[in-house]
Coordinates of C-alpha atoms in Angstrom, one line a residue:
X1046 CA 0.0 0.0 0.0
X1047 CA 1.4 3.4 -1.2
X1048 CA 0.9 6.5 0.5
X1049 CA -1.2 8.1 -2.9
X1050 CA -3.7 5.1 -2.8
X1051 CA -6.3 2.9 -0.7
X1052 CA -7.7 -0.5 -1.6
X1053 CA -11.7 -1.4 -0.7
X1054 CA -14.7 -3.7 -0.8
X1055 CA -18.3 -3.6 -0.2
X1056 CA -21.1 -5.5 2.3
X1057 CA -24.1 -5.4 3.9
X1058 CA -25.4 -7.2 6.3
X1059 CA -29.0 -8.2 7.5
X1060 CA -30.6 -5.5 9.8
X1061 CA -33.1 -4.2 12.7
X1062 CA -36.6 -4.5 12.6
X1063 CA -38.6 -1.9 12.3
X1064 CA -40.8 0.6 10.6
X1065 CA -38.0 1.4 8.2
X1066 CA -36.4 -1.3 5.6
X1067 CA -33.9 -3.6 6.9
X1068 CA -30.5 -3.1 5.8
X1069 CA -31.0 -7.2 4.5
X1070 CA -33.2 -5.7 1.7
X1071 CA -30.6 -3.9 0.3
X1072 CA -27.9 -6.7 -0.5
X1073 CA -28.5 -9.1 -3.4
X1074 CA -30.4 -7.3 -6.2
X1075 CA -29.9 -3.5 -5.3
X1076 CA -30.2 -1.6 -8.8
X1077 CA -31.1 1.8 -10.3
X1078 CA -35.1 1.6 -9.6
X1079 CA -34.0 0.9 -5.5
X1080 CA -31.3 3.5 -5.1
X1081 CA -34.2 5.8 -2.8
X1082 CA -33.6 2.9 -0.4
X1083 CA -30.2 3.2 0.4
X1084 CA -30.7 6.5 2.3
X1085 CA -34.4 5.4 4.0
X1086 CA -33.7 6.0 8.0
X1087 CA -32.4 2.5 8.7
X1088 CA -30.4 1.1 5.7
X1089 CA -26.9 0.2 6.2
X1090 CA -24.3 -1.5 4.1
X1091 CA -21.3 -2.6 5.7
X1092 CA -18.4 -4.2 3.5
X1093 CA -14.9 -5.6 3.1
X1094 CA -13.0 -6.4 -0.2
X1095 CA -9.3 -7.4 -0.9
X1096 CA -6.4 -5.4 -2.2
X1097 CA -6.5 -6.4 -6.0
X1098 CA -4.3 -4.0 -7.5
X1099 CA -2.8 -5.6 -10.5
X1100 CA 0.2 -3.7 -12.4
X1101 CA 1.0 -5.8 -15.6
X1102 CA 4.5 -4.2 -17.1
X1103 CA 7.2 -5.4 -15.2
X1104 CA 9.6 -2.9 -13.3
X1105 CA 12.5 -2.5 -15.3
X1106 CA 15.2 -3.0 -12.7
X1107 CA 13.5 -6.1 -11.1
X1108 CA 11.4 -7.8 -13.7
X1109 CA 8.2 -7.6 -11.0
X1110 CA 4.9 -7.0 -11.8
X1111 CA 1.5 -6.3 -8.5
X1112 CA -1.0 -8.9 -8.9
X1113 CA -2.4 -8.6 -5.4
X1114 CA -4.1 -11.9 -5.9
X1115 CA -1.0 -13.7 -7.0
X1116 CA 0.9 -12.3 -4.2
X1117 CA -1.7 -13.0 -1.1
X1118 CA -2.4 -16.2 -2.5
X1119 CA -5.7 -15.3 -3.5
X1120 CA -6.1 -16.8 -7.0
X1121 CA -5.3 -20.5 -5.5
X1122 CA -7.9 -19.6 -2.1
X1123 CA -10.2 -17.5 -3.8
X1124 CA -12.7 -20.3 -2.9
X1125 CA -12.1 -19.8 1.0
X1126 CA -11.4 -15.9 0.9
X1127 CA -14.8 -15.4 -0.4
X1128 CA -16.3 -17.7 2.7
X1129 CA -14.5 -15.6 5.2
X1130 CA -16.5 -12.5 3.6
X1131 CA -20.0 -14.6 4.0
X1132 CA -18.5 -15.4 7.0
X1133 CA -19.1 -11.5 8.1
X1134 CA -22.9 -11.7 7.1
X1135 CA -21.8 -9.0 4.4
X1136 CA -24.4 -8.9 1.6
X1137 CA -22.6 -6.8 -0.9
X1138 CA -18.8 -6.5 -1.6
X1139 CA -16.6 -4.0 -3.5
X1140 CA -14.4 -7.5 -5.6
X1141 CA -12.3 -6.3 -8.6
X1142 CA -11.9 -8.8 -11.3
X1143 CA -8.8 -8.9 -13.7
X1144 CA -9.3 -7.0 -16.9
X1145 CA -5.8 -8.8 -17.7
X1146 CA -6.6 -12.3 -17.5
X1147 CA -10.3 -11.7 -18.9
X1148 CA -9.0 -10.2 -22.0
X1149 CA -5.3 -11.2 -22.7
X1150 CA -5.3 -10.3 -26.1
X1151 CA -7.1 -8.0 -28.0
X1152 CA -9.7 -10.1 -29.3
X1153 CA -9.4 -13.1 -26.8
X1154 CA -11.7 -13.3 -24.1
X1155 CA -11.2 -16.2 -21.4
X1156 CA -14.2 -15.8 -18.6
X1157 CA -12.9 -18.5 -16.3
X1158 CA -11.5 -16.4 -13.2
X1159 CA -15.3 -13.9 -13.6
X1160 CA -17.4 -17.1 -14.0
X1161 CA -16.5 -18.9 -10.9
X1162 CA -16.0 -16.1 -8.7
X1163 CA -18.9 -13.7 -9.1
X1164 CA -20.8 -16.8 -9.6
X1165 CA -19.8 -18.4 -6.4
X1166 CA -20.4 -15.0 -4.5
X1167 CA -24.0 -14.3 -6.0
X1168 CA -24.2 -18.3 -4.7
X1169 CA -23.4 -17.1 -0.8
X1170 CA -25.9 -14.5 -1.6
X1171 CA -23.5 -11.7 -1.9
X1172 CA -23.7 -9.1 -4.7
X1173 CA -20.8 -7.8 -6.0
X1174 CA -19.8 -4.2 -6.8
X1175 CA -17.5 -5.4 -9.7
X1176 CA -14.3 -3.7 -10.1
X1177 CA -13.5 -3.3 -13.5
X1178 CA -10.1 -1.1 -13.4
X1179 CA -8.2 -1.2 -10.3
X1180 CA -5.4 0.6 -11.8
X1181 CA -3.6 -1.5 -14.3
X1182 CA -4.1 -2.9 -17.6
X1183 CA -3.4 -5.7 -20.2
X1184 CA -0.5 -5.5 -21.7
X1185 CA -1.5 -5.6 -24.8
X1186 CA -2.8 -1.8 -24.6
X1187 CA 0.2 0.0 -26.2
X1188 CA 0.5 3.3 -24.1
X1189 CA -2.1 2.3 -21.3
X1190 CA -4.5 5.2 -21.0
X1191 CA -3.3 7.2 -23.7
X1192 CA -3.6 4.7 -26.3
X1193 CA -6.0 6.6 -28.2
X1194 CA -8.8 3.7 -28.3
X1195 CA -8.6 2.6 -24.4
X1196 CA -11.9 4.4 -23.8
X1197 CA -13.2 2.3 -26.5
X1198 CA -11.7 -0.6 -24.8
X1199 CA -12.5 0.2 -21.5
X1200 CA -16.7 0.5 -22.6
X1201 CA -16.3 -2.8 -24.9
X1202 CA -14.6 -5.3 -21.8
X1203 CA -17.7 -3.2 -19.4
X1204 CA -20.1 -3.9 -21.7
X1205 CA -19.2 -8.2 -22.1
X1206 CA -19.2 -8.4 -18.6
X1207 CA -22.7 -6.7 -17.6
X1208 CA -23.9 -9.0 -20.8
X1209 CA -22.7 -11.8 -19.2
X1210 CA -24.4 -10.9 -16.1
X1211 CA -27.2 -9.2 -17.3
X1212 CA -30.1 -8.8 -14.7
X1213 CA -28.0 -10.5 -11.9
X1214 CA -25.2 -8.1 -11.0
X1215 CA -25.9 -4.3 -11.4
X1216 CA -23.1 -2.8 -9.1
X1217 CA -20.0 -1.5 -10.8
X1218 CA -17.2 0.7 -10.3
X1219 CA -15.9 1.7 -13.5
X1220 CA -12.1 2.8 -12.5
X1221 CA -11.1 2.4 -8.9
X1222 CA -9.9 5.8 -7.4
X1223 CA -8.7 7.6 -10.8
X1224 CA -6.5 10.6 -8.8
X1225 CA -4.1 8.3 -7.6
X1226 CA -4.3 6.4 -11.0
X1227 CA -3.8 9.6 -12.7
X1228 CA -0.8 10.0 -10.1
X1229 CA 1.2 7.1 -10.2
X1230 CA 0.7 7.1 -13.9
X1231 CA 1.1 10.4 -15.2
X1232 CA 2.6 12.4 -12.6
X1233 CA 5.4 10.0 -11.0
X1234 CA 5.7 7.9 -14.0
X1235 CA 6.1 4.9 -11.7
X1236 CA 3.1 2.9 -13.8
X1237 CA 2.2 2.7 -17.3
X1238 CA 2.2 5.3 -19.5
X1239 CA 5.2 6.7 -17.3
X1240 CA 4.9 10.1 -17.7
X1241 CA 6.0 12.9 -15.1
X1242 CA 5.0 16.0 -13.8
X1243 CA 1.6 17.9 -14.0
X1244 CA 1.0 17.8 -17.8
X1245 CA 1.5 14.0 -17.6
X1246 CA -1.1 14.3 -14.8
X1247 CA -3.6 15.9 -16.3
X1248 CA -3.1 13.9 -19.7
X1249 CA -3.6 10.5 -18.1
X1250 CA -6.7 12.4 -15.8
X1251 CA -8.7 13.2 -19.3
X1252 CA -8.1 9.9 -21.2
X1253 CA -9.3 8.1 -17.6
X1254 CA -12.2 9.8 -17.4
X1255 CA -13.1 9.6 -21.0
X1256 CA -12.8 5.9 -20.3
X1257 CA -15.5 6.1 -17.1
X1258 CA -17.7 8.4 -19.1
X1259 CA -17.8 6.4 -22.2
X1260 CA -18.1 2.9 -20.0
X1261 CA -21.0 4.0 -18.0
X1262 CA -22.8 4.9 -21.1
X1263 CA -21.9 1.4 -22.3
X1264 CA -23.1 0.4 -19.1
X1265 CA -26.1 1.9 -19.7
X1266 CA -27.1 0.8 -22.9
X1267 CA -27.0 -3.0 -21.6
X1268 CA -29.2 -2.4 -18.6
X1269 CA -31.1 0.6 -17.2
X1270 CA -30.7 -1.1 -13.9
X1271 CA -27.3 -1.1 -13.5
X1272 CA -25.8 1.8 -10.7
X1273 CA -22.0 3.1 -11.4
X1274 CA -20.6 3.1 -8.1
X1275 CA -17.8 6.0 -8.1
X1276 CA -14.4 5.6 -5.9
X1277 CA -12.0 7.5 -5.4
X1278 CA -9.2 8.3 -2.5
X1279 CA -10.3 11.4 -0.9
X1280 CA -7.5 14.0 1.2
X1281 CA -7.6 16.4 3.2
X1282 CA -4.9 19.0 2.7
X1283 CA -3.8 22.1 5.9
X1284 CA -0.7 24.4 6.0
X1285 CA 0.1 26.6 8.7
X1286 CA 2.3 28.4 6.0
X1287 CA -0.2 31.6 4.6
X1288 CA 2.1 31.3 1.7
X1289 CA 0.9 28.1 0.6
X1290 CA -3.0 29.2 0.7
X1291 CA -3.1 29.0 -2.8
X1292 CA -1.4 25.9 -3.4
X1293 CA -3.3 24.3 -0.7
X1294 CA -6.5 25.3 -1.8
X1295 CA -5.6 24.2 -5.3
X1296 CA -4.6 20.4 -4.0
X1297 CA -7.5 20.0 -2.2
X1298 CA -9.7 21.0 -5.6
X1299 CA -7.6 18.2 -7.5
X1300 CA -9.0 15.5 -4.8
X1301 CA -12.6 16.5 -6.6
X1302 CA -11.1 16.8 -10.2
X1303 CA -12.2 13.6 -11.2
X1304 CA -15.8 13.2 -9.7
X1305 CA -16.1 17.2 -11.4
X1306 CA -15.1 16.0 -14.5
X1307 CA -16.9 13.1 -15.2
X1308 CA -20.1 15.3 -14.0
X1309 CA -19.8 18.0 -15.8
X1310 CA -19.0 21.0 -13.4
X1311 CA -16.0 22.3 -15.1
X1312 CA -16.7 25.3 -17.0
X1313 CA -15.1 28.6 -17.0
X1314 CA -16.0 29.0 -13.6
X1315 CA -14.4 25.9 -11.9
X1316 CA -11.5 27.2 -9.8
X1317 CA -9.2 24.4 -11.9
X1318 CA -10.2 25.1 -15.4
X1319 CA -7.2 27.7 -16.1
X1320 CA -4.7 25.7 -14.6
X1321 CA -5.4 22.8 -16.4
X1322 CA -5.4 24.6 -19.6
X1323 CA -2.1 25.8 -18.5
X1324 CA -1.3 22.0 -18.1
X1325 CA -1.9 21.1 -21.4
X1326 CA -6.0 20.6 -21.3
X1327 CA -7.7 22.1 -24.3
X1328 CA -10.7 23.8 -24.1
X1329 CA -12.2 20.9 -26.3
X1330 CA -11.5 18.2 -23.7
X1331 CA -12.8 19.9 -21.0
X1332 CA -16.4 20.4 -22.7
X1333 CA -16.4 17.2 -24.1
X1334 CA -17.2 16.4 -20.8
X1335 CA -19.7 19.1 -20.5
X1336 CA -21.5 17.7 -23.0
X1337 CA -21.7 13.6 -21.4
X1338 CA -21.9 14.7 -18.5
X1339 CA -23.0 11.8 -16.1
X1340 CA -24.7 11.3 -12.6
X1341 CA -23.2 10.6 -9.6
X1342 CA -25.6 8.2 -8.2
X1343 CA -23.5 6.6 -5.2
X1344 CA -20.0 8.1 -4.2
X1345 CA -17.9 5.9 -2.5
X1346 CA -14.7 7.6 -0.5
X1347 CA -11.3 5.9 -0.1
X1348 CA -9.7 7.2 3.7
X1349 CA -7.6 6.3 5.6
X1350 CA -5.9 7.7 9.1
X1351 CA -2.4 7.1 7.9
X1352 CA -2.7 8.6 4.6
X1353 CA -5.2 10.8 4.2
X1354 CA -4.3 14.1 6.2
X1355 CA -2.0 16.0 4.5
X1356 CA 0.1 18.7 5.6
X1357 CA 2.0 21.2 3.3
X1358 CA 4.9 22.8 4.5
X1359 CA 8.2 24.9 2.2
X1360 CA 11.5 24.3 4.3
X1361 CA 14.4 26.0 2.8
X1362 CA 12.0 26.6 0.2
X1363 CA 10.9 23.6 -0.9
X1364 CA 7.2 22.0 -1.0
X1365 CA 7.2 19.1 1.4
X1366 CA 4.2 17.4 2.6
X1367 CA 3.5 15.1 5.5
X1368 CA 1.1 12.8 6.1
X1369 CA 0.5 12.7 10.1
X1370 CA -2.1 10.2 11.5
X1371 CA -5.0 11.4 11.5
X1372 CA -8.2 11.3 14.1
X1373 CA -11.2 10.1 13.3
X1374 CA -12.7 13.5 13.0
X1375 CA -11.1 13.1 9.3
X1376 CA -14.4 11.5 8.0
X1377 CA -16.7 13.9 9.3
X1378 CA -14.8 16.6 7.3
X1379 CA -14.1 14.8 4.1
X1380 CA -18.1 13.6 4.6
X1381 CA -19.7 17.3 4.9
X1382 CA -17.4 18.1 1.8
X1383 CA -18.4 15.5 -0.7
X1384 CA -21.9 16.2 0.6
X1385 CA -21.7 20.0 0.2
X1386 CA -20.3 19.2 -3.2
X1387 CA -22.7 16.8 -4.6
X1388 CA -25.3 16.0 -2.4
X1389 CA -25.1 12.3 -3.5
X1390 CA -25.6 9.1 -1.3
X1391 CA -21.7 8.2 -0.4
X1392 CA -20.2 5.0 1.5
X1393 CA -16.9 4.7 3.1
X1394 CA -15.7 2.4 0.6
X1395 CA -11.8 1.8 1.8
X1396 CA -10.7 2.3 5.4
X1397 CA -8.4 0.6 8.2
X1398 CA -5.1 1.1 10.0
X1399 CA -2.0 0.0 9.6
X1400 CA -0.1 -1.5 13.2
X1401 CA -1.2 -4.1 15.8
X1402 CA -4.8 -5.0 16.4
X1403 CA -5.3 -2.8 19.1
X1404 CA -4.4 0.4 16.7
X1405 CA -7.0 -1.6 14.1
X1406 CA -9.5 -2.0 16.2
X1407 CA -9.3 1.6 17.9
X1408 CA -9.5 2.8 14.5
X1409 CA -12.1 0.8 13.6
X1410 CA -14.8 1.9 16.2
X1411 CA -13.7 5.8 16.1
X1412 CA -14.5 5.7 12.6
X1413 CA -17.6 4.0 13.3
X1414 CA -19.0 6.6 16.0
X1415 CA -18.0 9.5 13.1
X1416 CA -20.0 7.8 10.4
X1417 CA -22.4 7.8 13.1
X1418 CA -21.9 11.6 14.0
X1419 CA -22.2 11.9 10.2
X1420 CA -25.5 10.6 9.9
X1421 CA -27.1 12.2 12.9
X1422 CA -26.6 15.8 11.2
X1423 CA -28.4 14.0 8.1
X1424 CA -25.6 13.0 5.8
X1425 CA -26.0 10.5 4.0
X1426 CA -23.1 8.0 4.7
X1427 CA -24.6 4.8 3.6
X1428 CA -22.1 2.3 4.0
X1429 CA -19.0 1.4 5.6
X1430 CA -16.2 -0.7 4.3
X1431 CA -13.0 -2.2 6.2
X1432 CA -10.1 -2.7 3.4
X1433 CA -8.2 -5.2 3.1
X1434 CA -10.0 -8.3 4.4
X1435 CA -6.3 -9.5 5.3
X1436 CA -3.6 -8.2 4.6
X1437 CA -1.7 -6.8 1.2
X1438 CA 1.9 -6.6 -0.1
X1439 CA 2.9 -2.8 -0.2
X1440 CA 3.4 -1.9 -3.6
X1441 CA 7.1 -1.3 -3.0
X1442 CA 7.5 -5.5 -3.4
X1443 CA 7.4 -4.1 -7.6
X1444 CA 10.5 -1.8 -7.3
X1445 CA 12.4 -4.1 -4.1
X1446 CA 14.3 -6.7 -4.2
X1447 CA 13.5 -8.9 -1.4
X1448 CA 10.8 -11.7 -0.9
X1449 CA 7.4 -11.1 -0.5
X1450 CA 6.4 -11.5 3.3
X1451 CA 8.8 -8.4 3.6
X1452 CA 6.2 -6.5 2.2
X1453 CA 3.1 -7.8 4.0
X1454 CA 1.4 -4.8 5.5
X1455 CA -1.1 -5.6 8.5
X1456 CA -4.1 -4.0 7.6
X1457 CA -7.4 -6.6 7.5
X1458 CA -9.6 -8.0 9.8
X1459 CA -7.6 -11.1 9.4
X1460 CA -3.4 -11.4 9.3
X1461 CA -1.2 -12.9 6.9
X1462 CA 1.9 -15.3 8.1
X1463 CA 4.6 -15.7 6.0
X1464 CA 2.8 -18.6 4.3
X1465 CA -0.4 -17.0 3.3
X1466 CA -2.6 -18.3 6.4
X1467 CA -5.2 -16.3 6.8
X1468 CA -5.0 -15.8 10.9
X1469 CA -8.3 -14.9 12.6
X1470 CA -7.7 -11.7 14.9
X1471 CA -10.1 -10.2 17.3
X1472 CA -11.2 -7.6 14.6
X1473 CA -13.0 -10.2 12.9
X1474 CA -15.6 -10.8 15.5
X1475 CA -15.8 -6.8 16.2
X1476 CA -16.8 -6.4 12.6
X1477 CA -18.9 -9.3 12.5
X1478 CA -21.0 -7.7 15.1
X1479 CA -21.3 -4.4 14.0
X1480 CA -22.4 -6.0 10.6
X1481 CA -24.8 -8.3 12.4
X1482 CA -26.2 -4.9 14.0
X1483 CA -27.1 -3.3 11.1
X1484 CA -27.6 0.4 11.4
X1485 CA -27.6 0.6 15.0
X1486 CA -23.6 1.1 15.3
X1487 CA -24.3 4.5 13.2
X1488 CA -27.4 5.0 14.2
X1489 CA -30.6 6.0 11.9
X1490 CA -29.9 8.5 9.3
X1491 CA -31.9 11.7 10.5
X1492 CA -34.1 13.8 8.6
X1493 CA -36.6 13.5 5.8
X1494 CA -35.6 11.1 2.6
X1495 CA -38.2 12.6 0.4
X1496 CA -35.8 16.1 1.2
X1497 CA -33.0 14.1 1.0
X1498 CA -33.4 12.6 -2.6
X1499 CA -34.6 16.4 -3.8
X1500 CA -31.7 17.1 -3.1
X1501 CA -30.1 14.5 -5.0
X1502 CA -32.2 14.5 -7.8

C-alpha cells in the first residue's frame, strides 16, 4: 500500500426490525429503480474487499509486476477468501476482477477467473460491486491510458461483462480511485504510461475519465438497472504556512477533479479550469465532458488515518508534505465536503489502520462513531467498508528486491503469516457484530428522505 492510494470492498449485512427497511433488503439485487432505499432512516451497508491492485508491465530494474491476488495467495484460495466475507454476514462487496486475464489479447476473451468467482459470490448471496479497473491494464494496450482507443476498450470489456451478467449483478465501479491512477501514472511515472509532472497528470486524468464516461454509457445501454458506483481516495490538505494558501487550496480541488469532470462542473467558472489549460488541457477536452456529462448516483470515499491528512509545509523553500495520522474526525470533514459538493448518497468504501490490532481496532470503532456523527446531522453515509480483508503486499514489493512477506502490510480483519494463512484476529468478530447490528452502530440517518433525494435529484 502506497501513500497516494487505498484499496476497498463492499457489504451489507441483515438489519433491525422496524418501521424502516432492513439493511437485509438492500444486499443481493440492489439496482437503479431501488437507489431511494439506500438513504431510507435504517439502511446500512457494511463491507470488506481485498487489495486487487494488478500492475501488468514489469519494473525495469527487477522484472516484477503487483497482482495482489498472485501475491496474497488469493487466485489458489479465492474459494475460502470469499467464505470468510459470508462469513461476516456481508451482503454486498466491492471485488475487482482482472481486466488482464479476462481479456489477454485484444480479441481473446477467457471468462474463467469472472465465472466462478462472481458466480460463487452471488451463490453465498453476496452481490458484487464489480471492479473493472483497479489501476492496471493488459498488456496488450500499447500506451495504457493514452492509447488513443482505451476508452473504447474500456466501454467494450464493461459492456461483455454486464452482458454476461445481465439482470443479476448491477453494481459497478468503472475505475477504482482515478487521482491516484492519474498520479502514479502520469505524474510520477512509476506505472504505465510513465509520464511525469503535471502535464502527464492531467493527460492520463482526461483519457481516464473519457474511459469512465464512455463505459457508464456502455453500461447503460445494456441495462437501465445497472448503478455506477464512483471511488476515489479522498484528502484532506492544511498548512500553517499563509504562503501556501493557494497551493493548498488548489490540491484539495484536485482530490474532486475527477468526480467534477466526469459530472460535468467544469466550466469557466471551476477554480481548476485555467490551470489545467495551462497544463496542457484544451478547451475541447474539457467540454467534451460538459457535454456527457454523467450522474453521480452513489460516491464511494477511499480514507484512511495514515494517509489521508496532509500537511503542506516549504523548508528551505521547498514543497514538502506530510502525512500525520490522522483522528477520526477526518471522516466527518471529508463527509460534509463530498456532501456539500454533490449532495449524493456516499459509502466509506476503503478504510483501516496499519499497526497491531489494538491500533485496528481503535480505528475501527472511532471511525464507526463518526460515520455515526455523520448521519445524525443527516448526511447520507450509507455504508461502511473495512479494506483489506487480510492483509496486502505494499506496492514497493514491484520496485524491491527482497521476498514477499517483507512487504506484508497488516491492515485486515484477518493477518497474513509468511505462508499466506489467513489468521483470525479479534477484529474479525468486532466487525462481525457491527455487521450483524445493522444500522444501530451508526445509528438512523436523520431527517426526511423525500428532502434528502430532492436534493439529490
Amino acid at each position: 500500500m502506497a501513500p497516494e492510494a487505498n484499496p476497498l470492498t463492499l457489504t451489507s449485512e441483515e438489519g433491525v426490525e422496524g418501521s424502516g427497511p432492513s439493511v437485509g433488503d438492500f444486499g443481493v439485487g440492489l439496482s437503479k429503480s431501488q437507489l431511494n432505499s439506500l438513504t431510507e432512516a435504517t439502511a446500512f451497508l457494511w463491507a470488506t474487499g481485498i487489495e486487487d491492485t494488478f500492475i501488468t508491465d514489469p519494473w525495469p530494474q527487477t522484472g516484477r509486476t503487483l497482482d495482489e491476488y498472485q501475491l496474497t495467495g488469493h487466485y489458489e484460495r479465492w474459494r475460502t477468501d470469499l467464505e470468510l466475507m459470508a462469513a461476516l454476514g456481508v451482503r454486498t462487496v466491492r471485488y475487482g476482477i482482472p481486466w488482464h486475464k479476462i481479456n489477454p489479447e485484444r480479441t481473446a476473451w477467457d471468462w474463467t477467473w469472472a465465472d466462478q468467482t462472481l458466480e460463487y459470490l452471488l451463490d453465498l448471496g453476496i452481490e458484487p460491486i464489480v471492479d473493472l479497473v483497479h489501476y492496471g491494464l493488459p498488456r496488450w494496450i500499447d500506451a495504457a491510458y493514452l492509447n488513443p482507443e482505451f476508452p473504447q476498450y474500456m466501454a467494450e470489456y464493461a459492456t461483455r461483462i454486464a452482458e454476461r451478467f445481465h439482470g443479476r449483478i448491477h453494481l459497478y465501479t468503472p475505475l477504482n480511485e482515478p487521482r491516484v491512477t492519474a498520479w502514479y501514472c502520469g505524474k510520477l511515472g512509476w506505472w504505465p504510461p510513465n509520464r511525469r509532472g503535471w502535464s502527464g497528470f492531467v493527460e492520463v486524468m482526461i483519457a481516464i475519465c473519457r474511459g469512465i464516461v464512455r463505459t457508464v454509457e456502455a453500461l447503460q445501454r445494456v441495462d437501465e438497472e445497472i448503478v455506477p458506483v464512483h471511488v476515489d481516495a479522498t484528502d484532506l490538505y492544511e498548512t500553517l504556512d499563509t504562503s501556501l494558501d493557494i497551493e493548498c487550496g488548489r490540491r484539495q480541488e484536485m482530490v474532486f477533479l475527477a468526480l467534477d469532470l466526469i459530472s460535468g462542473a467544469i466550466d469557466d467558472t471551476h477554480p481548476l479550469r485555467t490551470w489545467l489549460l495551462r497544463q496542457g488541457a484544451s478547451n475541447a477536452d474539457l467540454d467534451w465532458f460538459l457535454e456527457r456529462k454523467i450522474e453521480l448516483d452513489v460516491i464511494g470515499i477511499n480514507l484512511y488515518p495514515m494517509f489521508s491528512r496532509k500537511v503542506l509545509s516549504r523548508p528551505g523553500g521547498r514543497l514538502k508534505m506530510k502525512m500525520p495520522y490522522s483522528s477520526a474526525d477526518i471522516i466527518e470533514q471529508l463527509g460534509e465536503l463530498y456532501w456539500d459538493r454533490y449532495r449524493a448518497p456516499m459509502f466509506i468504501s476503503e478504510t483501516a489502520s496499519v499497526g497491531s490490532v489494538e491500533r485496528r481496532s481503535e480505528w475501527l470503532h472511532d471511525s464507526v462513531r463518526a460515520v455515526r456523527t455523520l448521519r445524525s446531522r443527516g448526511v447520507p453515509m450509507v455504508g461502511y467498508t473495512w479494506w483489506p480483508l487480510f492483509a496486502l503486499v505494499t506496492w514497493a514489493y514491484r520496485q524491491g528486491t527482497n521476498p514477499p512477506e517483507f512487504y506484508l502490510k497488516q491492515m485486515g480483519l484477518w493477518d497474513l503469516d509468511e505462508n499466506l494463512n489467513r489468521v483470525e484476529t479479534k477484529l474479525v468478530q468486532e466487525y462481525r457484530d457491527l455487521v450483524a447490528g445493522g444500522c444501530a452502530g451508526v445509528g438512523e440517518l436523520a431527517g426526511e428522505n423525500e428532502e434528502r433525494m430532492a436534493h439529490v435529484s
